[in-house]
């Protein structure tokens, strides 16, 4: 699919980028992997919006649902040097009248302001949906909806999950519940998915002659999460000398 360069603010932003960095190639055409119509017949597209959000090529698509998991300091040379300035860029993926989700707390003021400005149906973790652990080691997802509390009990999680992964899973389930038609949100359906939910490069464990843990954490927020995940590992049997860290 080739998307034409849109008019308006985004086009002006791209022009500014080119003037600031002449050797940087920025375009609004993209190959979405639709070879032979593979994705053309898909029921749902899940697209990750890249750098910033507002200026990213993926944002040219009119998404049915927008999800922002959290805001951290990253790419400050492009997005600004504060959480609020970065949040303002991320909020550019919200759509008027469409559902939007934020999966952390507190919610940056820039996201609240943008949602109110355009009339996006913003739902946030802790206010509109959430999760809780129980005594058995499983967890519960819940959404206090208009027809009573919608909840899924008996959910499982990989042992290396920290609060960050539970927040991400919670906002993902909230998003799924707004699809039309929604998928089956039951523990029996979700648990096999949750237990395999380790994307490559995110605390990816590779066991060969040694055990390797691969993670692409590249900002302070992600590094803190990685540290929490490393703390879930059992101590090495041979002592600290058996642990090697490569940065």
PDB file of C-alpha atoms in Angstrom:
ATOM      1  CA  UNK A   1       0.000   0.000   0.000  1.00  0.00           C
ATOM      2  CA  UNK A   2       1.427   3.386  -0.966  1.00  0.00           C
ATOM      3  CA  UNK A   3       0.104   6.259   1.100  1.00  0.00           C
ATOM      4  CA  UNK A   4       0.237   9.771  -0.401  1.00  0.00           C
ATOM      5  CA  UNK A   5       1.861  12.538   1.612  1.00  0.00           C
ATOM      6  CA  UNK A   6      -0.974  14.180   3.578  1.00  0.00           C
ATOM      7  CA  UNK A   7      -1.541  17.892   3.600  1.00  0.00           C
ATOM      8  CA  UNK A   8      -1.527  20.090   6.673  1.00  0.00           C
ATOM      9  CA  UNK A   9       0.515  20.005   9.861  1.00  0.00           C
ATOM     10  CA  UNK A  10       2.221  16.661   9.225  1.00  0.00           C
ATOM     11  CA  UNK A  11       3.469  17.713   5.814  1.00  0.00           C
ATOM     12  CA  UNK A  12       4.839  20.927   7.310  1.00  0.00           C
ATOM     13  CA  UNK A  13       6.577  18.918  10.042  1.00  0.00           C
ATOM     14  CA  UNK A  14       8.241  16.710   7.462  1.00  0.00           C
ATOM     15  CA  UNK A  15       9.365  19.769   5.518  1.00  0.00           C
ATOM     16  CA  UNK A  16      10.926  21.104   8.713  1.00  0.00           C
ATOM     17  CA  UNK A  17      12.705  17.816   9.285  1.00  0.00           C
ATOM     18  CA  UNK A  18      14.213  17.901   5.810  1.00  0.00           C
ATOM     19  CA  UNK A  19      15.429  21.453   6.307  1.00  0.00           C
ATOM     20  CA  UNK A  20      16.965  20.545   9.660  1.00  0.00           C
ATOM     21  CA  UNK A  21      18.583  17.346   8.403  1.00  0.00           C
ATOM     22  CA  UNK A  22      19.019  17.403   4.597  1.00  0.00           C
ATOM     23  CA  UNK A  23      20.572  13.931   4.510  1.00  0.00           C
ATOM     24  CA  UNK A  24      17.649  12.380   6.367  1.00  0.00           C
ATOM     25  CA  UNK A  25      15.125  10.702   4.089  1.00  0.00           C
ATOM     26  CA  UNK A  26      11.572  10.933   5.400  1.00  0.00           C
ATOM     27  CA  UNK A  27       8.581   9.892   3.367  1.00  0.00           C
ATOM     28  CA  UNK A  28       4.964   8.976   3.798  1.00  0.00           C
ATOM     29  CA  UNK A  29       4.920   5.898   1.607  1.00  0.00           C
ATOM     30  CA  UNK A  30       5.147   2.509   3.199  1.00  0.00           C
ATOM     31  CA  UNK A  31       5.030  -1.152   2.282  1.00  0.00           C
ATOM     32  CA  UNK A  32       2.832  -2.730   4.908  1.00  0.00           C
ATOM     33  CA  UNK A  33       3.742  -6.290   4.028  1.00  0.00           C
ATOM     34  CA  UNK A  34       0.595  -6.820   1.983  1.00  0.00           C
ATOM     35  CA  UNK A  35       2.281  -9.018  -0.609  1.00  0.00           C
ATOM     36  CA  UNK A  36      -0.248 -11.293  -2.319  1.00  0.00           C
ATOM     37  CA  UNK A  37      -3.004  -9.734  -0.211  1.00  0.00           C
ATOM     38  CA  UNK A  38      -1.787 -11.404   2.982  1.00  0.00           C
ATOM     39  CA  UNK A  39      -2.973  -8.591   5.235  1.00  0.00           C
ATOM     40  CA  UNK A  40      -5.670  -7.318   2.929  1.00  0.00           C
ATOM     41  CA  UNK A  41      -7.984 -10.069   4.169  1.00  0.00           C
ATOM     42  CA  UNK A  42      -7.003  -9.862   7.831  1.00  0.00           C
ATOM     43  CA  UNK A  43      -9.742  -9.332  10.387  1.00  0.00           C
ATOM     44  CA  UNK A  44      -7.626  -6.930  12.437  1.00  0.00           C
ATOM     45  CA  UNK A  45      -4.445  -4.981  11.778  1.00  0.00           C
ATOM     46  CA  UNK A  46      -2.160  -4.278  14.721  1.00  0.00           C
ATOM     47  CA  UNK A  47       0.248  -1.524  13.677  1.00  0.00           C
ATOM     48  CA  UNK A  48       2.985  -0.036  15.835  1.00  0.00           C
ATOM     49  CA  UNK A  49       3.407   3.700  15.441  1.00  0.00           C
ATOM     50  CA  UNK A  50       7.085   4.573  15.552  1.00  0.00           C
ATOM     51  CA  UNK A  51       9.048   7.632  16.577  1.00  0.00           C
ATOM     52  CA  UNK A  52       6.884  10.087  18.466  1.00  0.00           C
ATOM     53  CA  UNK A  53       3.569   9.101  16.979  1.00  0.00           C
ATOM     54  CA  UNK A  54       2.196  12.291  15.432  1.00  0.00           C
ATOM     55  CA  UNK A  55       4.837  12.447  12.696  1.00  0.00           C
ATOM     56  CA  UNK A  56       5.193   8.712  12.038  1.00  0.00           C
ATOM     57  CA  UNK A  57       4.129   7.305   8.671  1.00  0.00           C
ATOM     58  CA  UNK A  58       1.832   4.715  10.271  1.00  0.00           C
ATOM     59  CA  UNK A  59      -0.211   7.565  11.721  1.00  0.00           C
ATOM     60  CA  UNK A  60      -1.484   8.348   8.217  1.00  0.00           C
ATOM     61  CA  UNK A  61      -3.898   5.454   8.672  1.00  0.00           C
ATOM     62  CA  UNK A  62      -7.233   6.166  10.347  1.00  0.00           C
ATOM     63  CA  UNK A  63      -7.075   3.577  13.111  1.00  0.00           C
ATOM     64  CA  UNK A  64     -10.243   2.369  14.852  1.00  0.00           C
ATOM     65  CA  UNK A  65      -8.511   2.230  18.247  1.00  0.00           C
ATOM     66  CA  UNK A  66      -5.434   4.040  19.583  1.00  0.00           C
ATOM     67  CA  UNK A  67      -3.299   2.658  22.418  1.00  0.00           C
ATOM     68  CA  UNK A  68      -0.529   4.414  24.335  1.00  0.00           C
ATOM     69  CA  UNK A  69       1.037   2.082  26.885  1.00  0.00           C
ATOM     70  CA  UNK A  70       3.228   4.580  28.748  1.00  0.00           C
ATOM     71  CA  UNK A  71       5.422   7.648  28.246  1.00  0.00           C
ATOM     72  CA  UNK A  72       9.162   7.650  28.920  1.00  0.00           C
ATOM     73  CA  UNK A  73      12.076   9.885  28.033  1.00  0.00           C
ATOM     74  CA  UNK A  74      13.363   8.853  24.615  1.00  0.00           C
ATOM     75  CA  UNK A  75      14.406  10.536  21.360  1.00  0.00           C
ATOM     76  CA  UNK A  76      14.493  13.885  23.146  1.00  0.00           C
ATOM     77  CA  UNK A  77      16.296  15.505  20.218  1.00  0.00           C
ATOM     78  CA  UNK A  78      13.105  15.056  18.180  1.00  0.00           C
ATOM     79  CA  UNK A  79      10.308  14.947  20.749  1.00  0.00           C
ATOM     80  CA  UNK A  80      11.355  17.309  23.531  1.00  0.00           C
ATOM     81  CA  UNK A  81      13.017  16.867  26.882  1.00  0.00           C
ATOM     82  CA  UNK A  82       9.991  16.384  29.149  1.00  0.00           C
ATOM     83  CA  UNK A  83       7.283  13.763  29.636  1.00  0.00           C
ATOM     84  CA  UNK A  84       4.618  16.310  28.700  1.00  0.00           C
ATOM     85  CA  UNK A  85       6.276  17.355  25.435  1.00  0.00           C
ATOM     86  CA  UNK A  86       6.716  13.712  24.417  1.00  0.00           C
ATOM     87  CA  UNK A  87       3.142  12.923  25.463  1.00  0.00           C
ATOM     88  CA  UNK A  88       1.894  15.705  23.207  1.00  0.00           C
ATOM     89  CA  UNK A  89       3.598  13.987  20.254  1.00  0.00           C
ATOM     90  CA  UNK A  90       2.248  10.573  21.246  1.00  0.00           C
ATOM     91  CA  UNK A  91      -1.256  11.990  21.603  1.00  0.00           C
ATOM     92  CA  UNK A  92      -1.194  12.718  17.877  1.00  0.00           C
ATOM     93  CA  UNK A  93      -2.348   9.144  17.232  1.00  0.00           C
ATOM     94  CA  UNK A  94      -5.725   9.748  18.925  1.00  0.00           C
ATOM     95  CA  UNK A  95      -8.742   9.962  16.644  1.00  0.00           C
ATOM     96  CA  UNK A  96     -11.885  12.036  17.072  1.00  0.00           C
ATOM     97  CA  UNK A  97     -14.796   9.994  18.379  1.00  0.00           C
ATOM     98  CA  UNK A  98     -12.766   6.769  18.515  1.00  0.00           C
ATOM     99  CA  UNK A  99     -11.693   4.679  21.507  1.00  0.00           C
ATOM    100  CA  UNK A 100      -8.277   5.404  22.970  1.00  0.00           C
ATOM    101  CA  UNK A 101      -6.435   3.767  25.859  1.00  0.00           C
ATOM    102  CA  UNK A 102      -3.625   4.818  28.164  1.00  0.00           C
ATOM    103  CA  UNK A 103      -1.966   2.072  30.204  1.00  0.00           C
ATOM    104  CA  UNK A 104      -0.115   3.842  33.010  1.00  0.00           C
ATOM    105  CA  UNK A 105      -0.570   6.365  35.784  1.00  0.00           C
ATOM    106  CA  UNK A 106      -0.594   9.277  36.129  1.00  0.00           C
ATOM    107  CA  UNK A 107      -1.934  10.276  32.730  1.00  0.00           C
ATOM    108  CA  UNK A 108       0.071  13.148  31.192  1.00  0.00           C
ATOM    109  CA  UNK A 109      -1.942  16.350  30.912  1.00  0.00           C
ATOM    110  CA  UNK A 110      -1.124  16.581  27.201  1.00  0.00           C
ATOM    111  CA  UNK A 111      -2.941  13.310  26.501  1.00  0.00           C
ATOM    112  CA  UNK A 112      -5.987  14.352  28.519  1.00  0.00           C
ATOM    113  CA  UNK A 113      -6.060  17.712  26.747  1.00  0.00           C
ATOM    114  CA  UNK A 114      -5.789  16.230  23.256  1.00  0.00           C
ATOM    115  CA  UNK A 115      -8.514  13.669  23.952  1.00  0.00           C
ATOM    116  CA  UNK A 116     -10.842  16.403  25.213  1.00  0.00           C
ATOM    117  CA  UNK A 117      -9.994  18.683  22.290  1.00  0.00           C
ATOM    118  CA  UNK A 118     -10.920  16.172  19.578  1.00  0.00           C
ATOM    119  CA  UNK A 119     -13.527  14.151  21.463  1.00  0.00           C
ATOM    120  CA  UNK A 120     -11.620  10.872  21.675  1.00  0.00           C
ATOM    121  CA  UNK A 121     -13.123   8.246  23.989  1.00  0.00           C
ATOM    122  CA  UNK A 122     -10.114   7.986  26.297  1.00  0.00           C
ATOM    123  CA  UNK A 123     -10.024   5.174  28.876  1.00  0.00           C
ATOM    124  CA  UNK A 124      -7.175   4.921  31.363  1.00  0.00           C
ATOM    125  CA  UNK A 125      -5.682   2.283  33.615  1.00  0.00           C
ATOM    126  CA  UNK A 126      -6.834   2.493  37.218  1.00  0.00           C
ATOM    127  CA  UNK A 127      -9.876   4.648  36.449  1.00  0.00           C
ATOM    128  CA  UNK A 128     -11.700   2.687  33.753  1.00  0.00           C
ATOM    129  CA  UNK A 129     -10.065  -0.736  33.868  1.00  0.00           C
ATOM    130  CA  UNK A 130      -7.446  -2.526  35.928  1.00  0.00           C
ATOM    131  CA  UNK A 131      -5.995  -5.735  37.304  1.00  0.00           C
ATOM    132  CA  UNK A 132      -5.527  -7.416  40.663  1.00  0.00           C
ATOM    133  CA  UNK A 133      -3.558 -10.377  41.971  1.00  0.00           C
ATOM    134  CA  UNK A 134      -5.139 -13.105  44.068  1.00  0.00           C
ATOM    135  CA  UNK A 135      -3.832 -15.486  46.724  1.00  0.00           C
ATOM    136  CA  UNK A 136      -3.476 -18.386  44.277  1.00  0.00           C
ATOM    137  CA  UNK A 137      -0.858 -16.616  42.161  1.00  0.00           C
ATOM    138  CA  UNK A 138      -3.190 -15.881  39.263  1.00  0.00           C
ATOM    139  CA  UNK A 139      -4.563 -12.469  38.381  1.00  0.00           C
ATOM    140  CA  UNK A 140      -7.812 -10.818  37.372  1.00  0.00           C
ATOM    141  CA  UNK A 141      -8.590  -8.267  34.676  1.00  0.00           C
ATOM    142  CA  UNK A 142     -11.641  -6.082  35.187  1.00  0.00           C
ATOM    143  CA  UNK A 143     -13.556  -3.310  33.455  1.00  0.00           C
ATOM    144  CA  UNK A 144     -16.357  -1.549  35.378  1.00  0.00           C
ATOM    145  CA  UNK A 145     -18.682  -1.203  32.397  1.00  0.00           C
ATOM    146  CA  UNK A 146     -22.214   0.158  32.200  1.00  0.00           C
ATOM    147  CA  UNK A 147     -23.665  -3.347  32.353  1.00  0.00           C
ATOM    148  CA  UNK A 148     -21.785  -4.263  35.515  1.00  0.00           C
ATOM    149  CA  UNK A 149     -18.173  -5.187  36.105  1.00  0.00           C
ATOM    150  CA  UNK A 150     -16.744  -7.225  33.252  1.00  0.00           C
ATOM    151  CA  UNK A 151     -13.934  -9.388  34.592  1.00  0.00           C
ATOM    152  CA  UNK A 152     -11.767 -12.361  33.744  1.00  0.00           C
ATOM    153  CA  UNK A 153     -10.478 -14.407  36.678  1.00  0.00           C
ATOM    154  CA  UNK A 154      -7.775 -17.068  36.804  1.00  0.00           C
ATOM    155  CA  UNK A 155      -5.350 -15.456  34.380  1.00  0.00           C
ATOM    156  CA  UNK A 156      -1.753 -16.693  34.328  1.00  0.00           C
ATOM    157  CA  UNK A 157       1.532 -14.912  33.619  1.00  0.00           C
ATOM    158  CA  UNK A 158       5.168 -15.839  32.928  1.00  0.00           C
ATOM    159  CA  UNK A 159       7.287 -15.808  36.065  1.00  0.00           C
ATOM    160  CA  UNK A 160       9.441 -12.918  34.843  1.00  0.00           C
ATOM    161  CA  UNK A 161       6.533 -10.480  34.589  1.00  0.00           C
ATOM    162  CA  UNK A 162       6.782  -7.279  36.604  1.00  0.00           C
ATOM    163  CA  UNK A 163       4.117  -4.556  37.096  1.00  0.00           C
ATOM    164  CA  UNK A 164       5.005  -3.154  33.656  1.00  0.00           C
ATOM    165  CA  UNK A 165       3.995  -6.375  31.887  1.00  0.00           C
ATOM    166  CA  UNK A 166       0.762  -6.623  33.879  1.00  0.00           C
ATOM    167  CA  UNK A 167      -0.105  -3.048  32.919  1.00  0.00           C
ATOM    168  CA  UNK A 168       0.583  -3.782  29.262  1.00  0.00           C
ATOM    169  CA  UNK A 169      -1.537  -6.930  29.327  1.00  0.00           C
ATOM    170  CA  UNK A 170      -4.334  -5.082  31.072  1.00  0.00           C
ATOM    171  CA  UNK A 171      -4.504  -2.314  28.478  1.00  0.00           C
ATOM    172  CA  UNK A 172      -4.300  -4.930  25.702  1.00  0.00           C
ATOM    173  CA  UNK A 173      -7.337  -6.770  27.107  1.00  0.00           C
ATOM    174  CA  UNK A 174      -9.229  -3.504  27.460  1.00  0.00           C
ATOM    175  CA  UNK A 175      -8.486  -2.772  23.812  1.00  0.00           C
ATOM    176  CA  UNK A 176      -9.595  -6.230  22.687  1.00  0.00           C
ATOM    177  CA  UNK A 177     -12.877  -5.790  24.535  1.00  0.00           C
ATOM    178  CA  UNK A 178     -13.697  -2.812  22.286  1.00  0.00           C
ATOM    179  CA  UNK A 179     -13.197  -4.632  18.988  1.00  0.00           C
ATOM    180  CA  UNK A 180     -16.254  -5.506  16.900  1.00  0.00           C
ATOM    181  CA  UNK A 181     -16.899  -8.336  17.385  1.00  0.00           C
ATOM    182  CA  UNK A 182     -14.727  -8.798  20.500  1.00  0.00           C
ATOM    183  CA  UNK A 183     -12.632 -11.982  20.756  1.00  0.00           C
ATOM    184  CA  UNK A 184     -13.272 -14.579  23.425  1.00  0.00           C
ATOM    185  CA  UNK A 185     -12.040 -13.067  26.686  1.00  0.00           C
ATOM    186  CA  UNK A 186     -11.855 -16.081  28.964  1.00  0.00           C
ATOM    187  CA  UNK A 187      -8.991 -17.548  30.990  1.00  0.00           C
ATOM    188  CA  UNK A 188      -9.115 -20.735  28.929  1.00  0.00           C
ATOM    189  CA  UNK A 189      -8.596 -18.789  25.715  1.00  0.00           C
ATOM    190  CA  UNK A 190      -6.181 -16.149  27.020  1.00  0.00           C
ATOM    191  CA  UNK A 191      -3.804 -18.133  29.247  1.00  0.00           C
ATOM    192  CA  UNK A 192      -1.970 -19.982  26.450  1.00  0.00           C
ATOM    193  CA  UNK A 193      -1.446 -16.613  24.757  1.00  0.00           C
ATOM    194  CA  UNK A 194      -0.300 -14.839  27.916  1.00  0.00           C
ATOM    195  CA  UNK A 195       2.185 -17.584  28.807  1.00  0.00           C
ATOM    196  CA  UNK A 196       3.774 -17.254  25.345  1.00  0.00           C
ATOM    197  CA  UNK A 197       3.740 -13.461  25.305  1.00  0.00           C
ATOM    198  CA  UNK A 198       7.480 -12.852  25.097  1.00  0.00           C
ATOM    199  CA  UNK A 199       8.203 -11.022  21.849  1.00  0.00           C
ATOM    200  CA  UNK A 200      11.724 -11.347  20.427  1.00  0.00           C
ATOM    201  CA  UNK A 201      14.136  -8.916  22.005  1.00  0.00           C
ATOM    202  CA  UNK A 202      12.031  -8.339  25.112  1.00  0.00           C
ATOM    203  CA  UNK A 203      13.494 -10.443  27.899  1.00  0.00           C
ATOM    204  CA  UNK A 204      13.999 -13.185  25.322  1.00  0.00           C
ATOM    205  CA  UNK A 205      15.621 -16.236  26.880  1.00  0.00           C
ATOM    206  CA  UNK A 206      17.918 -18.256  24.613  1.00  0.00           C
ATOM    207  CA  UNK A 207      19.314 -21.465  26.080  1.00  0.00           C
ATOM    208  CA  UNK A 208      22.362 -22.915  24.350  1.00  0.00           C
ATOM    209  CA  UNK A 209      25.724 -23.707  25.921  1.00  0.00           C
ATOM    210  CA  UNK A 210      24.879 -20.736  28.155  1.00  0.00           C
ATOM    211  CA  UNK A 211      21.623 -19.030  29.012  1.00  0.00           C
ATOM    212  CA  UNK A 212      21.294 -15.718  27.197  1.00  0.00           C
ATOM    213  CA  UNK A 213      18.753 -13.018  27.940  1.00  0.00           C
ATOM    214  CA  UNK A 214      18.243 -10.596  25.058  1.00  0.00           C
ATOM    215  CA  UNK A 215      16.504  -7.281  25.605  1.00  0.00           C
ATOM    216  CA  UNK A 216      16.394  -4.125  23.502  1.00  0.00           C
ATOM    217  CA  UNK A 217      15.826  -1.761  26.436  1.00  0.00           C
ATOM    218  CA  UNK A 218      17.268   1.552  25.291  1.00  0.00           C
ATOM    219  CA  UNK A 219      15.926   4.253  27.587  1.00  0.00           C
ATOM    220  CA  UNK A 220      15.877   4.761  31.360  1.00  0.00           C
ATOM    221  CA  UNK A 221      12.292   3.549  31.772  1.00  0.00           C
ATOM    222  CA  UNK A 222      12.885   0.313  29.856  1.00  0.00           C
ATOM    223  CA  UNK A 223      16.199  -0.264  31.635  1.00  0.00           C
ATOM    224  CA  UNK A 224      14.426  -0.035  34.997  1.00  0.00           C
ATOM    225  CA  UNK A 225      11.887  -2.637  33.860  1.00  0.00           C
ATOM    226  CA  UNK A 226      14.703  -4.906  32.669  1.00  0.00           C
ATOM    227  CA  UNK A 227      16.352  -4.645  36.066  1.00  0.00           C
ATOM    228  CA  UNK A 228      13.087  -5.669  37.743  1.00  0.00           C
ATOM    229  CA  UNK A 229      12.775  -8.635  35.408  1.00  0.00           C
ATOM    230  CA  UNK A 230      16.342  -9.760  36.081  1.00  0.00           C
ATOM    231  CA  UNK A 231      15.504  -9.755  39.790  1.00  0.00           C
ATOM    232  CA  UNK A 232      12.868 -12.454  39.139  1.00  0.00           C
ATOM    233  CA  UNK A 233      15.536 -14.948  38.034  1.00  0.00           C
ATOM    234  CA  UNK A 234      16.803 -17.637  40.368  1.00  0.00           C
ATOM    235  CA  UNK A 235      20.355 -16.955  41.676  1.00  0.00           C
ATOM    236  CA  UNK A 236      23.074 -18.630  39.566  1.00  0.00           C
ATOM    237  CA  UNK A 237      24.309 -21.879  41.073  1.00  0.00           C
ATOM    238  CA  UNK A 238      27.997 -21.097  40.595  1.00  0.00           C
ATOM    239  CA  UNK A 239      28.000 -17.622  42.091  1.00  0.00           C
ATOM    240  CA  UNK A 240      28.367 -14.181  40.486  1.00  0.00           C
ATOM    241  CA  UNK A 241      31.242 -15.333  38.284  1.00  0.00           C
ATOM    242  CA  UNK A 242      28.778 -17.185  36.079  1.00  0.00           C
ATOM    243  CA  UNK A 243      26.887 -14.031  35.068  1.00  0.00           C
ATOM    244  CA  UNK A 244      28.007 -11.914  32.097  1.00  0.00           C
ATOM    245  CA  UNK A 245      26.334  -8.663  31.101  1.00  0.00           C
ATOM    246  CA  UNK A 246      26.784  -7.235  27.607  1.00  0.00           C
ATOM    247  CA  UNK A 247      25.640  -3.655  26.982  1.00  0.00           C
TER     248      UNK A 247
END
